[in-house]
mmCIF file of C-alpha atoms in Angstrom:
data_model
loop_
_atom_site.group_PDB
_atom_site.id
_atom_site.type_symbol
_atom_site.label_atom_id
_atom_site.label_comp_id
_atom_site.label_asym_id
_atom_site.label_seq_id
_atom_site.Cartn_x
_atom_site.Cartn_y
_atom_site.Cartn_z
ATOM 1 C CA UNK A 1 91.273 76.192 73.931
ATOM 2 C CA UNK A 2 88.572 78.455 72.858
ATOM 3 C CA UNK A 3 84.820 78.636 72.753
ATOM 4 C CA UNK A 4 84.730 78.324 69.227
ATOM 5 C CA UNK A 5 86.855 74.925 69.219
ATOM 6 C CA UNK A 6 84.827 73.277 71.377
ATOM 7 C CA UNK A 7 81.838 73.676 68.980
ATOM 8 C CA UNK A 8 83.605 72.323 66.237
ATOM 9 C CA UNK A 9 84.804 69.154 68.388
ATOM 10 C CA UNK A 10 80.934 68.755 69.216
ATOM 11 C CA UNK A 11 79.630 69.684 65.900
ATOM 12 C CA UNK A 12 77.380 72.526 67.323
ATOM 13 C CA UNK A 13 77.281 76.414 67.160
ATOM 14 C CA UNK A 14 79.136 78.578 69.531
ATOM 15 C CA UNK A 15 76.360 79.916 70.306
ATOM 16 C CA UNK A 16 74.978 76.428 71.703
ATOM 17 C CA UNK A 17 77.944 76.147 73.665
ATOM 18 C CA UNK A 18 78.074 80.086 74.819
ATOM 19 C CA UNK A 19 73.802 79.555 76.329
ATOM 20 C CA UNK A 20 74.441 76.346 78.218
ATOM 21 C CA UNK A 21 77.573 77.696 79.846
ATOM 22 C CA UNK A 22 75.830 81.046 80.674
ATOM 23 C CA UNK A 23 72.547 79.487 81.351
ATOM 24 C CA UNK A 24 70.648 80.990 78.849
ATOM 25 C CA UNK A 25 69.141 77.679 77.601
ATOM 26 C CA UNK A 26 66.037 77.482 79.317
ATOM 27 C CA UNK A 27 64.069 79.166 76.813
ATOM 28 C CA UNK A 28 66.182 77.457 73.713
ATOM 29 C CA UNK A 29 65.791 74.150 72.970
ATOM 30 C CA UNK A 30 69.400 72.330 74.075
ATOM 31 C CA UNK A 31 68.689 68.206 74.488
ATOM 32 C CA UNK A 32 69.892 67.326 77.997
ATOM 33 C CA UNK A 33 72.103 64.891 76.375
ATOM 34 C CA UNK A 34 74.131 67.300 74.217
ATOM 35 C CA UNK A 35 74.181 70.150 77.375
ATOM 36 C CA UNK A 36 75.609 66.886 79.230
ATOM 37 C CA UNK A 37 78.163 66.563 76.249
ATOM 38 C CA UNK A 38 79.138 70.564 76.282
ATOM 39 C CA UNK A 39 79.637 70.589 79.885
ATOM 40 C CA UNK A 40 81.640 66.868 79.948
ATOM 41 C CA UNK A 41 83.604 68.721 76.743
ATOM 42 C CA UNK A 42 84.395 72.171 78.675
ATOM 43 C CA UNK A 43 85.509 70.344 81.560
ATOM 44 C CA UNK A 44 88.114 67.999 79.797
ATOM 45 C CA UNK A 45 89.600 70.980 78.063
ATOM 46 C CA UNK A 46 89.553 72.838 81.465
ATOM 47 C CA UNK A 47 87.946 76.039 79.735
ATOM 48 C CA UNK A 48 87.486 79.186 81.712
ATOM 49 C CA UNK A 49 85.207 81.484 80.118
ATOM 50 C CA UNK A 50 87.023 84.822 79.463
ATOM 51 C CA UNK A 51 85.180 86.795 82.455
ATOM 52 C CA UNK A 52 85.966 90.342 80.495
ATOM 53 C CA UNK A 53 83.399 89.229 77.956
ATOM 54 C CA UNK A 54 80.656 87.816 80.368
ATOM 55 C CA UNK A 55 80.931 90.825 82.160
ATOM 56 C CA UNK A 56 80.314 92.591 79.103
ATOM 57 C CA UNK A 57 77.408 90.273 78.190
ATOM 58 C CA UNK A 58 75.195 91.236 81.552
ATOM 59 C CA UNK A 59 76.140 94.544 80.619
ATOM 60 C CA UNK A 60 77.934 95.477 83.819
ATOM 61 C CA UNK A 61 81.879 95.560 82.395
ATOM 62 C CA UNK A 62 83.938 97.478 84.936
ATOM 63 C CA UNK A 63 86.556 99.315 83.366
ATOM 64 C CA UNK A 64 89.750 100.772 85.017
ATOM 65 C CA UNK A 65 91.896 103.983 83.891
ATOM 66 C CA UNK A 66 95.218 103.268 84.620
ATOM 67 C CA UNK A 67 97.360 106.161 84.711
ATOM 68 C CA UNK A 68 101.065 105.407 83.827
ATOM 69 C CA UNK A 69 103.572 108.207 84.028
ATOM 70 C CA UNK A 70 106.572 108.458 80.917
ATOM 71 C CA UNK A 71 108.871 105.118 81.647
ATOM 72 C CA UNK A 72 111.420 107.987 81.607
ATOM 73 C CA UNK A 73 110.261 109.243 84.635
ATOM 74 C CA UNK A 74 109.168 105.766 85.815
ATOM 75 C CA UNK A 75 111.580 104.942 88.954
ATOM 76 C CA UNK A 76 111.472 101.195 89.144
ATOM 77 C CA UNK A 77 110.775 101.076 85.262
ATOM 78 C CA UNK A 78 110.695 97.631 84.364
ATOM 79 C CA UNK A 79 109.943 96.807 88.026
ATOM 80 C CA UNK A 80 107.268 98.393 88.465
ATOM 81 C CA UNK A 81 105.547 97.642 85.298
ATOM 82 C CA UNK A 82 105.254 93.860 86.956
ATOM 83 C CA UNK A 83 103.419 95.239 89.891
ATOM 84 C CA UNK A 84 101.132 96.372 87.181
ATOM 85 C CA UNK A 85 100.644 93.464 85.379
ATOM 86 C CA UNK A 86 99.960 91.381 88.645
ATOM 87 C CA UNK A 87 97.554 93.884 89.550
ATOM 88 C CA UNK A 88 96.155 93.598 86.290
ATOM 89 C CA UNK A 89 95.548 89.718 86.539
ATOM 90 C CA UNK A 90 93.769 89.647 89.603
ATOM 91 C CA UNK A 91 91.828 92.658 88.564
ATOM 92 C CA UNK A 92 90.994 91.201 85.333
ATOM 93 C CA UNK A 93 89.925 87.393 86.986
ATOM 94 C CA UNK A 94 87.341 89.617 88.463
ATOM 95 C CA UNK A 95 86.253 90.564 84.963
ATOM 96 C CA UNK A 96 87.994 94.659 84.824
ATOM 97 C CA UNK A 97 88.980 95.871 81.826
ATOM 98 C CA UNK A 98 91.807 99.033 81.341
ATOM 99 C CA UNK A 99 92.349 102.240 79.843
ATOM 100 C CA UNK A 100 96.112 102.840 79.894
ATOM 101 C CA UNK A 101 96.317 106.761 79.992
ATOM 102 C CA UNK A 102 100.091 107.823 79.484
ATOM 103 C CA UNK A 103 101.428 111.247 80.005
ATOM 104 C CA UNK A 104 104.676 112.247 78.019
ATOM 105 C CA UNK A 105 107.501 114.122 80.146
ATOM 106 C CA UNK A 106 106.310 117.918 78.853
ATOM 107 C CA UNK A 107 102.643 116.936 80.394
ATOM 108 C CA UNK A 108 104.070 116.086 83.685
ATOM 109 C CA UNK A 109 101.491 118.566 84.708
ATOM 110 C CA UNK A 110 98.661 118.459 82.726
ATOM 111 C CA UNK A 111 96.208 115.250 83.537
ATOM 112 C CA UNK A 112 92.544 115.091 83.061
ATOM 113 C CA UNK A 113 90.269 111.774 83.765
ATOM 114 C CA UNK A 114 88.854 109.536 80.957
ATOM 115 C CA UNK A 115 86.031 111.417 79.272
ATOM 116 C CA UNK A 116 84.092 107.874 79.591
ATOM 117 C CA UNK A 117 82.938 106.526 82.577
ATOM 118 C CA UNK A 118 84.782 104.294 84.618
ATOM 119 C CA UNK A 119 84.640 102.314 87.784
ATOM 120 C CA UNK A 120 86.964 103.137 89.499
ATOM 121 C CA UNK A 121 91.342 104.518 88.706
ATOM 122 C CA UNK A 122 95.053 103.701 89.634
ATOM 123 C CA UNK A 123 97.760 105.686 89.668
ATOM 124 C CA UNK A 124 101.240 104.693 89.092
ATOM 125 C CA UNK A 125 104.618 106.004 90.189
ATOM 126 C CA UNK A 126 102.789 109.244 91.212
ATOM 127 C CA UNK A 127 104.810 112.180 90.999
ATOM 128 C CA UNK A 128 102.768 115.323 91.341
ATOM 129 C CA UNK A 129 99.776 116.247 92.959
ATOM 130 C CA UNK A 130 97.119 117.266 90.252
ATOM 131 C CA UNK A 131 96.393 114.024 89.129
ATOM 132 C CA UNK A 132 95.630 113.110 92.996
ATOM 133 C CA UNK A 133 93.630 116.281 93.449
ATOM 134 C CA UNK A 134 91.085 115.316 90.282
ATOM 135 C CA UNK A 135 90.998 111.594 91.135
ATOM 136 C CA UNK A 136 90.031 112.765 95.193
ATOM 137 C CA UNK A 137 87.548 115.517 93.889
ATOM 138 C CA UNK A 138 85.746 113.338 91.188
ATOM 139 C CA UNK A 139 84.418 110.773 93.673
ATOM 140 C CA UNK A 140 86.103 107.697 92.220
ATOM 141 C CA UNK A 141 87.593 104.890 93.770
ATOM 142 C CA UNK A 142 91.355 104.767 93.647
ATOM 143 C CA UNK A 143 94.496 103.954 94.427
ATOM 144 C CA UNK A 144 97.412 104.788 93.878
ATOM 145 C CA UNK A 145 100.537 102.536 93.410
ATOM 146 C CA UNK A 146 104.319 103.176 94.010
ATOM 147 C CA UNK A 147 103.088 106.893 94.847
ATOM 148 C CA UNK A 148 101.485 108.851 97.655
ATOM 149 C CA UNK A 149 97.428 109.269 97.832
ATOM 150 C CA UNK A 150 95.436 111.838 98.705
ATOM 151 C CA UNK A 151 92.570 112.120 101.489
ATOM 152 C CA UNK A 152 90.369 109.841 99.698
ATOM 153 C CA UNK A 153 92.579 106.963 98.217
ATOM 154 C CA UNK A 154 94.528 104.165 99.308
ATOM 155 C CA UNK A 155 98.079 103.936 98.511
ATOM 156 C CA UNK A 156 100.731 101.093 98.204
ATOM 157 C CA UNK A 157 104.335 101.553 98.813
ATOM 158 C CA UNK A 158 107.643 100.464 99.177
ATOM 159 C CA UNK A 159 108.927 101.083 102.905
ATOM 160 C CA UNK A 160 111.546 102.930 101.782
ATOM 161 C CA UNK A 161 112.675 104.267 104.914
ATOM 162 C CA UNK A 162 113.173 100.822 106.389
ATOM 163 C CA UNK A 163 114.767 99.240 103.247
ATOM 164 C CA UNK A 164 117.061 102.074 103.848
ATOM 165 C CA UNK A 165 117.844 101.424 107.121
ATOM 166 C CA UNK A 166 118.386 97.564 105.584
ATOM 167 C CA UNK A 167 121.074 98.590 103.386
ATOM 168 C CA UNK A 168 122.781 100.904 105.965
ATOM 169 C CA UNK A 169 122.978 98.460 108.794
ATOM 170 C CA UNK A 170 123.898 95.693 106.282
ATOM 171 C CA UNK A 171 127.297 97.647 105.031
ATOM 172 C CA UNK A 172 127.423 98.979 109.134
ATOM 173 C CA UNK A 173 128.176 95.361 110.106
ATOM 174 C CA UNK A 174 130.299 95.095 107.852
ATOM 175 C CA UNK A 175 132.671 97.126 109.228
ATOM 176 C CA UNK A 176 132.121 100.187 106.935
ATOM 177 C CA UNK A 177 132.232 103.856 109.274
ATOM 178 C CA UNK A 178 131.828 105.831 106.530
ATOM 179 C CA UNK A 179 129.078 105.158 104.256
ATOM 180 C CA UNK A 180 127.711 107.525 101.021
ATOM 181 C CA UNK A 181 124.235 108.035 100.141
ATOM 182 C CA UNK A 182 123.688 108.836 96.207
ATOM 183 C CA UNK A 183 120.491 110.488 95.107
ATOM 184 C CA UNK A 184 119.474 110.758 91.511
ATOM 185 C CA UNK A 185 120.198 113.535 89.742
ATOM 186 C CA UNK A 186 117.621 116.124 88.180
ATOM 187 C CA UNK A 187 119.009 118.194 85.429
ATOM 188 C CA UNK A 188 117.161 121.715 87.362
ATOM 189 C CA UNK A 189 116.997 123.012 83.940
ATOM 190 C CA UNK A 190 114.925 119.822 82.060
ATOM 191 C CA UNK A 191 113.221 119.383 85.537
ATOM 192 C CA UNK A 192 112.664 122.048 87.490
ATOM 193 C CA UNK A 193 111.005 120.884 90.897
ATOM 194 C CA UNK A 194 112.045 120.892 94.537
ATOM 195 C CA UNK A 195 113.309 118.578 96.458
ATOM 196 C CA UNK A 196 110.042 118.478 98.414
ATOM 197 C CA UNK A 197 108.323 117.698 94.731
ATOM 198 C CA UNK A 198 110.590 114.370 94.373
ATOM 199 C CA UNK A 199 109.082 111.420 94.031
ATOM 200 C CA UNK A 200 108.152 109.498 97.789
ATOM 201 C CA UNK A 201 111.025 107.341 97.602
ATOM 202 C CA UNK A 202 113.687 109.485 97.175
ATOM 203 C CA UNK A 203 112.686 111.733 100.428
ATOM 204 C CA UNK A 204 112.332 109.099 102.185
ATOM 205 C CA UNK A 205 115.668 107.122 101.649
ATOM 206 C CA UNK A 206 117.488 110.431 101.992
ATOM 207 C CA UNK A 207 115.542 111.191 105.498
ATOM 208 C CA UNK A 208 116.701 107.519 106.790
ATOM 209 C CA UNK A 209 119.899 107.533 105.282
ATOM 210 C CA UNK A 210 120.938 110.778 107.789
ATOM 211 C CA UNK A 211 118.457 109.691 110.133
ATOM 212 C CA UNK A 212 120.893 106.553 110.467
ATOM 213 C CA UNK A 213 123.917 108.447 110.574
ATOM 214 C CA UNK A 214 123.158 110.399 113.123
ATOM 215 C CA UNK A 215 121.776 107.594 115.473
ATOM 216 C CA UNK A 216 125.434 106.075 114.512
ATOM 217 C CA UNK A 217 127.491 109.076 114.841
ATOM 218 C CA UNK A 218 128.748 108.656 110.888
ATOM 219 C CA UNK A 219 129.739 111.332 108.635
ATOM 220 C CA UNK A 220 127.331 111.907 105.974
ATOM 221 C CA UNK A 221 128.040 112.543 102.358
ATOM 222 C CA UNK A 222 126.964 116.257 101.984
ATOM 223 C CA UNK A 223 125.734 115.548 97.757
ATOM 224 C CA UNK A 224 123.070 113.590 99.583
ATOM 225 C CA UNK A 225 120.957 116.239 100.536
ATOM 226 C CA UNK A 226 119.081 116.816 97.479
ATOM 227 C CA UNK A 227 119.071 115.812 93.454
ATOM 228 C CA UNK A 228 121.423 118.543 92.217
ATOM 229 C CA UNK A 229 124.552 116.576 92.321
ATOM 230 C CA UNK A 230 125.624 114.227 89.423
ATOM 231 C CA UNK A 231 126.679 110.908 90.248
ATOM 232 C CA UNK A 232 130.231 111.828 88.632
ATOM 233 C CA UNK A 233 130.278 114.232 91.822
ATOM 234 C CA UNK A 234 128.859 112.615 94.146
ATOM 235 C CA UNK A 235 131.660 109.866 93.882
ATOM 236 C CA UNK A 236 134.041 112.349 93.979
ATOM 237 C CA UNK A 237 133.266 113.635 97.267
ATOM 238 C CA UNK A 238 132.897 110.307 98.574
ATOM 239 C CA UNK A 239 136.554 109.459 97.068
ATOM 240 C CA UNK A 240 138.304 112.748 98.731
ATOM 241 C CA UNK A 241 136.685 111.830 102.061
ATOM 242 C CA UNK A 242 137.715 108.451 102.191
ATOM 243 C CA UNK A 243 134.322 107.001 102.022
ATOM 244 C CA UNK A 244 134.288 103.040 101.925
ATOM 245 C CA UNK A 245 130.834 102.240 100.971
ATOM 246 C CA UNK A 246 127.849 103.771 99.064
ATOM 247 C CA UNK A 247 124.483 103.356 98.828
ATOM 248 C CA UNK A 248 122.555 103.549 95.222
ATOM 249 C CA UNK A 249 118.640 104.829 94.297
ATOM 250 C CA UNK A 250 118.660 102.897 91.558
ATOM 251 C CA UNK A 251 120.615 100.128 90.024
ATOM 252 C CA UNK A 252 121.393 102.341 86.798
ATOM 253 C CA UNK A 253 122.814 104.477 89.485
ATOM 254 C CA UNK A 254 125.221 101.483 90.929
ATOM 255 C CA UNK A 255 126.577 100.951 87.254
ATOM 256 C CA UNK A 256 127.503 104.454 87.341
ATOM 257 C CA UNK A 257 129.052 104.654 90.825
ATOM 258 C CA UNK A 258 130.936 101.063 89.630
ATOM 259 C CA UNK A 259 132.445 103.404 86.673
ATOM 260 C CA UNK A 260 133.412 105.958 88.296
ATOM 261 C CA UNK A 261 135.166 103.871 90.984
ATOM 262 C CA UNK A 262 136.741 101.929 88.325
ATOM 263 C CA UNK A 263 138.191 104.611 86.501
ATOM 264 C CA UNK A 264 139.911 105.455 90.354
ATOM 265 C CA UNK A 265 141.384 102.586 90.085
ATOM 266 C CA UNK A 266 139.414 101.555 93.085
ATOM 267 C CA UNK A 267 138.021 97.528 93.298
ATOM 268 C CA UNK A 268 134.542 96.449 94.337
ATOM 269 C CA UNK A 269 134.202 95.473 96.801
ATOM 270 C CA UNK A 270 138.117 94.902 97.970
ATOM 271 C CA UNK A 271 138.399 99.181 98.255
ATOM 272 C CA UNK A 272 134.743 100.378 97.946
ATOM 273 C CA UNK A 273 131.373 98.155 98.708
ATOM 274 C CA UNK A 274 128.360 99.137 96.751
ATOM 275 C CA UNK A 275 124.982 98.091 97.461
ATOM 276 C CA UNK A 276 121.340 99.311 95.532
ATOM 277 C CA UNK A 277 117.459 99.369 95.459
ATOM 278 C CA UNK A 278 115.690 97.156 92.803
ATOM 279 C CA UNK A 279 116.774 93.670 91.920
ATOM 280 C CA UNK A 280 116.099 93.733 87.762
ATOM 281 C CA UNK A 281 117.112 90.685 86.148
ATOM 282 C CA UNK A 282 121.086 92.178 84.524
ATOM 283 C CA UNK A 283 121.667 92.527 88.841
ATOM 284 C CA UNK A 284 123.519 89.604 89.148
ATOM 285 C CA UNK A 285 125.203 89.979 85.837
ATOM 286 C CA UNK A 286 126.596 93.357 86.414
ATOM 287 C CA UNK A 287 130.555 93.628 87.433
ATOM 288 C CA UNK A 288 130.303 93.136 90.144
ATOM 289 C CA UNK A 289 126.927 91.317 90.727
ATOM 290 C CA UNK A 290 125.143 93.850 92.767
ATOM 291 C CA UNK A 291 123.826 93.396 96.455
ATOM 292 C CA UNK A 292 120.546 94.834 96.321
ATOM 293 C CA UNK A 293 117.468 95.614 98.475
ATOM 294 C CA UNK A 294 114.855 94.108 96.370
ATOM 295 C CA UNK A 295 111.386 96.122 96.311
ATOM 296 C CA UNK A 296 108.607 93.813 96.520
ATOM 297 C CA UNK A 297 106.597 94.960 92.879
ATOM 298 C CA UNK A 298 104.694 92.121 91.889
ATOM 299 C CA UNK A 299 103.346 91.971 95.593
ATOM 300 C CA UNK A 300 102.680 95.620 95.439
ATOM 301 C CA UNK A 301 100.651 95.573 92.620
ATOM 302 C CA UNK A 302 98.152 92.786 93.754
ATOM 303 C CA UNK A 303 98.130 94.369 97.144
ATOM 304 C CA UNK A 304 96.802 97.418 95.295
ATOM 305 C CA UNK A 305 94.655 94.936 93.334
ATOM 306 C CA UNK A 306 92.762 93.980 96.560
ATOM 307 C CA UNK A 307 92.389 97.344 97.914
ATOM 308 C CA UNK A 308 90.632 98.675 94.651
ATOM 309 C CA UNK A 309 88.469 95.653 94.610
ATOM 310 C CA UNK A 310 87.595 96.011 98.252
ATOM 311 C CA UNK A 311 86.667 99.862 97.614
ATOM 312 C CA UNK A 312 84.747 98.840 94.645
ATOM 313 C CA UNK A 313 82.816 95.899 96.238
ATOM 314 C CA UNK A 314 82.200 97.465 99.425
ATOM 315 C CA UNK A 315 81.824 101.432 98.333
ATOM 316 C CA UNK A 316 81.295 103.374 101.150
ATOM 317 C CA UNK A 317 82.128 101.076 103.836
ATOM 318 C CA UNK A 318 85.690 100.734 103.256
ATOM 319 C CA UNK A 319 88.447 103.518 104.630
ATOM 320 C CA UNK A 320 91.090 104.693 102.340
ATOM 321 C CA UNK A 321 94.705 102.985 103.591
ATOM 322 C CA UNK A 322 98.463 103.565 102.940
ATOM 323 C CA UNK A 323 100.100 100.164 102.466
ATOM 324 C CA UNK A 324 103.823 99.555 102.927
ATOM 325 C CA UNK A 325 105.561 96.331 101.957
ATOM 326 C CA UNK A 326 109.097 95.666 102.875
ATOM 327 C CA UNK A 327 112.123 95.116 100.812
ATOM 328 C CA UNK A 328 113.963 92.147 100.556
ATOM 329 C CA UNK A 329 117.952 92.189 100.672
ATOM 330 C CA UNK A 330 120.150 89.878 97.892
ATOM 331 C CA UNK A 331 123.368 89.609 98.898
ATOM 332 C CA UNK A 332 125.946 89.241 96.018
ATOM 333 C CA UNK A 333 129.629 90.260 95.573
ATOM 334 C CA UNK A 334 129.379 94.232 95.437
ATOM 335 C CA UNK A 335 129.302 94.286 98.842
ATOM 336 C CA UNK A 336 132.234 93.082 101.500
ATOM 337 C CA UNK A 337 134.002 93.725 104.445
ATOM 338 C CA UNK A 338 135.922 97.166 105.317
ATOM 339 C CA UNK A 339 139.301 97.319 105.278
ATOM 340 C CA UNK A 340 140.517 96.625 108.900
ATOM 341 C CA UNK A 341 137.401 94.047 109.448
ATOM 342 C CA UNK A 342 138.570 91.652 106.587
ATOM 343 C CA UNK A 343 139.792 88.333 108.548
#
């Protein structure tokens, strides 16, 4: 229901309908019993005045750059783009508007804030630092979502190293003594960044994943050290050192270490468990359905929601924070016990 069908139900103007609801109508003539009718009318039809547009009306609209990196680089992809859109709602019940501001892959490096002004910024899947270094020099309020902040932002992440340790302990009761770690692989010569220039998540899941090992005296697959090592590989080592269960970066990742097993002849999970990060809706239709550590998105993005507005409500007053939400694990079939523990 819109503004302009209720004035045609009651016969008036929009404009009628747009003064009494705004109250502009004490200097233009509206009868009391036709502002009683408008406001009886707007409350039957439970309308909510779009609160972009009255924000724009008292000429105060707060608008939002949203910087998105390419959804090639994006590591939760889809995922991640619904802790932007909750963000986005409660942002935008507050009466925010957005600039999306993508960067293609050859710009990784080259940023630049909106030449317009704008109230404040967030920064998505973060995966180098000039971007942070601009938004921390140019005074703005920020913050930065799925990535790491700088001095004067707030951040929201994944607790990656305890959604790690999740997974690990999860296959570890299971029985399994000898458990892979696969990173995603960078091409060095389409991407050519350290390991200390990955993105958060995948230093932290590798630091947990031999932190854990060593607290449990495990071997660790060696491929896990950095993002040099296809998949292909990384199985391959696993396979030769008679690894019984791996754990995934990314669910794309799982459907390749389930192909690679496969073409070993080895079963999930009867020979080999499997279990990955993200929960995306094909999860439980994969072959196997996958066991995954779900990463909490949507709540992400209207946690970041509420620090912006905080910072933006409150500027000044309000310290910049780091935020991390933990996973949830979904237990499906990719996952069982080893052999030797089955009963």
């Amino acid at each position: 229901m819109t503004l302009k069908e209720i004035a045609a139900e009651l016969g008036v103007s929009p404009s009628t309908v747009s003064r009494v609801l705004n109250g502009r109508d004490k200097n233009f003539t509206v009868k009391p019993e036709l502002r009683k009718r408008i406001l009886d009318r707007v409350a039957e039809r439970d309308y909510k005045p779009n609160p972009m547009y009255q924000s724009m009306r008292k000429k105060d609209n707060q608008q939002i750059a949203i910087f998105l990196p390419s959804y090639l680089e994006a590591a939760l992809e889809a995922d991640i783009n619904a802790g932007v859109d909750a963000m986005n709602n409660s942002l935008f019940e507050k009466g925010f508007s957005f600039h999306y501001l993508v960067r293609p892959l050859e710009q990784r490096a080259t940023y630049g804030l909106p030449q317009w002004k704008v109230a404040g910024a967030v920064a998505v899947d973060v995966r180098r630092s000039e971007l942070v270094c601009e938004l921390d020099e140019s005074g703005l309020s920020y913050v930065v979502l799925n990535g790491v902040a700088g001095p004067n932002g707030s951040a929201v992440q994944a607790d990656d190293a305890g959604n790690m340790e999740c997974a690990m302990k999860y296959l570890y009761e299971l029985g399994h003594r000898r458990i892979g770690y696969v990173n995603p692989y960078r091409d060095p010569k389409l991407i050519p960044i350290g390991f200390a220039e990955q993105h958060y998540s995948v230093i932290r899941r590798t630091a947990s994943y031999f932190e854990f090992c060593l607290a449990y005296g495990l071997p660790v697959l060696e491929s896990a050290k950095d993002c040099t090592v296809t998949v292909e590989d990384a199985v391959a080592e696993g396979v030769a050192r008679g690894f019984t269960a791996y754990v995934a970066y990314s669910f794309e990742m799982y459907m390749e270490i389930c192909h690679y097993l496969h073409a070993r002849n080895l079963h999930i999970p009867r020979d080999v468990s499997v279990v990955t990060f993200n929960n995306p809706p094909l999860a439980r239709f994969a072959a196997p359905p996958a066991t995954c550590v779900e990463i909490p998105c949507k709540e992400m993005g209207v946690e970041a929601g509420r620090l912006l507005l905080e910072r933006l409500e409150r500027p000044g007053e309000t310290e910049p924070q780091v935020r991390m939400l933990p996973g949830r694990l979904v237990i499906r079939d990719s996952a069982g016990p080893a052999i030797g523990k089955r009963q």
